[in-house]
PDB file of C-alpha atoms in Angstrom:
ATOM      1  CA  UNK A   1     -12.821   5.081 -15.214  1.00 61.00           C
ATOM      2  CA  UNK A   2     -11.943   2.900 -18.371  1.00 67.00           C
ATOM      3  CA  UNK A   3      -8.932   1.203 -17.584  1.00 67.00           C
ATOM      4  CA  UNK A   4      -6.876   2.395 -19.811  1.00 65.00           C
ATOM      5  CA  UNK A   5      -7.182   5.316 -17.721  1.00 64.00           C
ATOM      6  CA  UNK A   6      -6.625   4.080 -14.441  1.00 67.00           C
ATOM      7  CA  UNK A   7      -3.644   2.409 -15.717  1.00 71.00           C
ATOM      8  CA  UNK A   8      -2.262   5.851 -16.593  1.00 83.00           C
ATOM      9  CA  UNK A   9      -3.411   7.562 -12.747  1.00 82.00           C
ATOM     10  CA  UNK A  10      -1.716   4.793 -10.724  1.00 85.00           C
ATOM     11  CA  UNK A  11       1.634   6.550 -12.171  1.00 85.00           C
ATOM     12  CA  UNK A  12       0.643   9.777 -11.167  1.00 90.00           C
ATOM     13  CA  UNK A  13       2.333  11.982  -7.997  1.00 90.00           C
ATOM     14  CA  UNK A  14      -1.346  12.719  -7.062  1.00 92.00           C
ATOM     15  CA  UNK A  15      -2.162   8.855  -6.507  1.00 94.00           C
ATOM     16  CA  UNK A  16       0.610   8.427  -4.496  1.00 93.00           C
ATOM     17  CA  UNK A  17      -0.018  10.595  -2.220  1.00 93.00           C
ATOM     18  CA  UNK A  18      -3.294   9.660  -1.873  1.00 94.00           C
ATOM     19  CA  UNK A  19      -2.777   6.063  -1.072  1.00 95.00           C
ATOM     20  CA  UNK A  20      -0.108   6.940   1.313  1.00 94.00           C
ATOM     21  CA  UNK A  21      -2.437   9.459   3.409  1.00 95.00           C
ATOM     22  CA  UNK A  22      -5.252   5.840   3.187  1.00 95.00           C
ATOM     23  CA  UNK A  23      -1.956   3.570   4.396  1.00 96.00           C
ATOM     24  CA  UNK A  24      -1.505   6.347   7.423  1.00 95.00           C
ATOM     25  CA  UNK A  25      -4.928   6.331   8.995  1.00 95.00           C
ATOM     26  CA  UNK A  26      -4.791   5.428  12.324  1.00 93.00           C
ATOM     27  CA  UNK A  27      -7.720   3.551  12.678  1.00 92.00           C
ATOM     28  CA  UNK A  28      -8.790   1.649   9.359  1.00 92.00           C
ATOM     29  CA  UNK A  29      -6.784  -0.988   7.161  1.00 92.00           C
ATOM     30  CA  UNK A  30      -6.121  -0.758   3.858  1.00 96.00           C
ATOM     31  CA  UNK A  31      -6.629  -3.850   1.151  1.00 97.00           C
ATOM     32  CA  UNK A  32      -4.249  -3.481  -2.024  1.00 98.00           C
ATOM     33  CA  UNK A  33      -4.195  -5.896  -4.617  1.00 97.00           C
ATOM     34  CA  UNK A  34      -1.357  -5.647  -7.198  1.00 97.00           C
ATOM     35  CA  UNK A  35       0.767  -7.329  -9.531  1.00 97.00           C
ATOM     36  CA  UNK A  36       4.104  -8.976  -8.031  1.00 96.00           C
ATOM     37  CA  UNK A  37       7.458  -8.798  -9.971  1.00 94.00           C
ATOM     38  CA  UNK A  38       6.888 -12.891 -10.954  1.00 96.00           C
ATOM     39  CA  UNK A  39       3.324 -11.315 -12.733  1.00 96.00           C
ATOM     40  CA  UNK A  40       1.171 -12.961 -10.064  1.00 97.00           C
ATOM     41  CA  UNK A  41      -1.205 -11.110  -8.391  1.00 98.00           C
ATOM     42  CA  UNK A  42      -1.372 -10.238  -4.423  1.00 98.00           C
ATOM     43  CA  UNK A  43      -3.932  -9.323  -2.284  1.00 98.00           C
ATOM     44  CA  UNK A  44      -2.348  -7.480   0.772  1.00 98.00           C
ATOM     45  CA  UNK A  45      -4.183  -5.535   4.082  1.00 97.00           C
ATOM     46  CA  UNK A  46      -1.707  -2.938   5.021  1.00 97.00           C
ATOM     47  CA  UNK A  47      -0.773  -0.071   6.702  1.00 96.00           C
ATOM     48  CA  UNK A  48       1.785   2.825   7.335  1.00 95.00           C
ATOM     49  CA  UNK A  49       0.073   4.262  10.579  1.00 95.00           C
ATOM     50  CA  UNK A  50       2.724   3.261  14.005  1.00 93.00           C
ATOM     51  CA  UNK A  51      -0.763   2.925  15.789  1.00 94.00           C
ATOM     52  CA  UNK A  52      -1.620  -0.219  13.901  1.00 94.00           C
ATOM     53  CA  UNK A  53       2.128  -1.348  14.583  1.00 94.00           C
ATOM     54  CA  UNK A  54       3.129  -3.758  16.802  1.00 94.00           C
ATOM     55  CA  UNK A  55       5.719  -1.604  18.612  1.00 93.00           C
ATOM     56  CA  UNK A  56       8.413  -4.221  18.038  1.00 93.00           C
ATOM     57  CA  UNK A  57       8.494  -3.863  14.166  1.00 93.00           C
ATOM     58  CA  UNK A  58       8.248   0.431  14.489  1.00 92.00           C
ATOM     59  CA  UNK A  59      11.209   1.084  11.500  1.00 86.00           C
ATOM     60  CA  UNK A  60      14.107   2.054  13.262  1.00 82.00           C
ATOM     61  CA  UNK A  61      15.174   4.436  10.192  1.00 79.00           C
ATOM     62  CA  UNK A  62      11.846   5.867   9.330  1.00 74.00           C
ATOM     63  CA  UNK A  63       9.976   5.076   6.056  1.00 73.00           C
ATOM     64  CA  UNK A  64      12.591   4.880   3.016  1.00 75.00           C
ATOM     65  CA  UNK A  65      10.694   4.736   0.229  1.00 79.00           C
ATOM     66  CA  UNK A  66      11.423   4.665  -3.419  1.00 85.00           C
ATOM     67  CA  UNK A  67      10.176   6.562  -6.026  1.00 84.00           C
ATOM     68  CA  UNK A  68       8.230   3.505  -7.517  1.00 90.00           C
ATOM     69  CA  UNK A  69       7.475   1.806  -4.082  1.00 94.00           C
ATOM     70  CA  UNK A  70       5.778   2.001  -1.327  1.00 95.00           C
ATOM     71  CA  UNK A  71       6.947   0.161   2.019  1.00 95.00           C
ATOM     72  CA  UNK A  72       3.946  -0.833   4.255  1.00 96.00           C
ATOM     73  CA  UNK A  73       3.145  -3.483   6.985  1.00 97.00           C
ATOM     74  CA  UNK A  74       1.631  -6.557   6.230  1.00 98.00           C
ATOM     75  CA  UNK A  75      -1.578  -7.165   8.938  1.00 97.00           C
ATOM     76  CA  UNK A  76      -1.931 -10.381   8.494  1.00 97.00           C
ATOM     77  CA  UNK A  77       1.842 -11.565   7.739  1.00 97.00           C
ATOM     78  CA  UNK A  78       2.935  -8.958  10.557  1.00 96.00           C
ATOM     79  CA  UNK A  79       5.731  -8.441   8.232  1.00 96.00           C
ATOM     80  CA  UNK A  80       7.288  -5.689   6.176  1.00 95.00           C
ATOM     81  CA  UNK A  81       6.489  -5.744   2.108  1.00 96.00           C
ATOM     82  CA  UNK A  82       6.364  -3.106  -0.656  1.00 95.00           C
ATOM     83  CA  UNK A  83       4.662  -2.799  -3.777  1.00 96.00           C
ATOM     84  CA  UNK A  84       5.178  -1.110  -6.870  1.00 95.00           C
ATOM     85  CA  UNK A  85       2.514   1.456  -7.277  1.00 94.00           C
ATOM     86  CA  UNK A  86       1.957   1.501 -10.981  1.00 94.00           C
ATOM     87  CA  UNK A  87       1.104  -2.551 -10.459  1.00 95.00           C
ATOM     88  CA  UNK A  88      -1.407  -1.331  -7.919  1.00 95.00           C
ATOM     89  CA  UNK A  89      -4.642  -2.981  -9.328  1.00 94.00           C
ATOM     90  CA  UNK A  90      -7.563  -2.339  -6.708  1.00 94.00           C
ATOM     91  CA  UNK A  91      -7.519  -0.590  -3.518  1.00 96.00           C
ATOM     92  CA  UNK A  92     -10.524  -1.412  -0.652  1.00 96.00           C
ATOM     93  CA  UNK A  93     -10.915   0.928   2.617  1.00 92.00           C
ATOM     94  CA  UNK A  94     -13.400   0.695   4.934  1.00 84.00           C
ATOM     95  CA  UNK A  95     -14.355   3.909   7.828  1.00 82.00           C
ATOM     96  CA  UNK A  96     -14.732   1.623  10.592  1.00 73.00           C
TER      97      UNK A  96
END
């Protein structure tokens, strides 16, 4: 896909949902890179599934997310961080 292109699917509904069923498996991480707000780029292993979790940081109030962001949980920070997905650059999974 030229990237042109892929520029254009990243703002698709279709994408979105995609990536968020990859950020719910229970079992395997996912890796986005993408573009902060101050234009630098991040590299981020992430999640949405509770089983991957610590139980302590569960959302109390479910998962609020915006139309343009996604809200996910930062493995290696063991923090909470969105992303806007049209600056969603790569995305690696891996079927452990």
């Amino acid at each position: 896909m030229e990237e042109k292109d892929q520029d254009e699917f990243v703002k698709t509904p279709e994408f979105r949902d995609w990536l968020l069923g990859l950020l719910a498996d229970e079992k395997n991480p996912t890796t986005v890179t993408f573009m902060k707000k101050d234009g630098t780029q991040r590299v981020m292993k992430c999640t949405r599934s509770p089983s991957q979790i610590p139980e302590d940081q569960h959302p109390k109030n479910g998962m609020n997310d915006s139309d343009t962001s996604i809200r996910v949980f930062d493995l290696d920070k063991n923090e909470w961080r969105s992303f806007i997905v049209e600056n969603v650059k790569r995305i690696e999974y891996t079927m452990l």
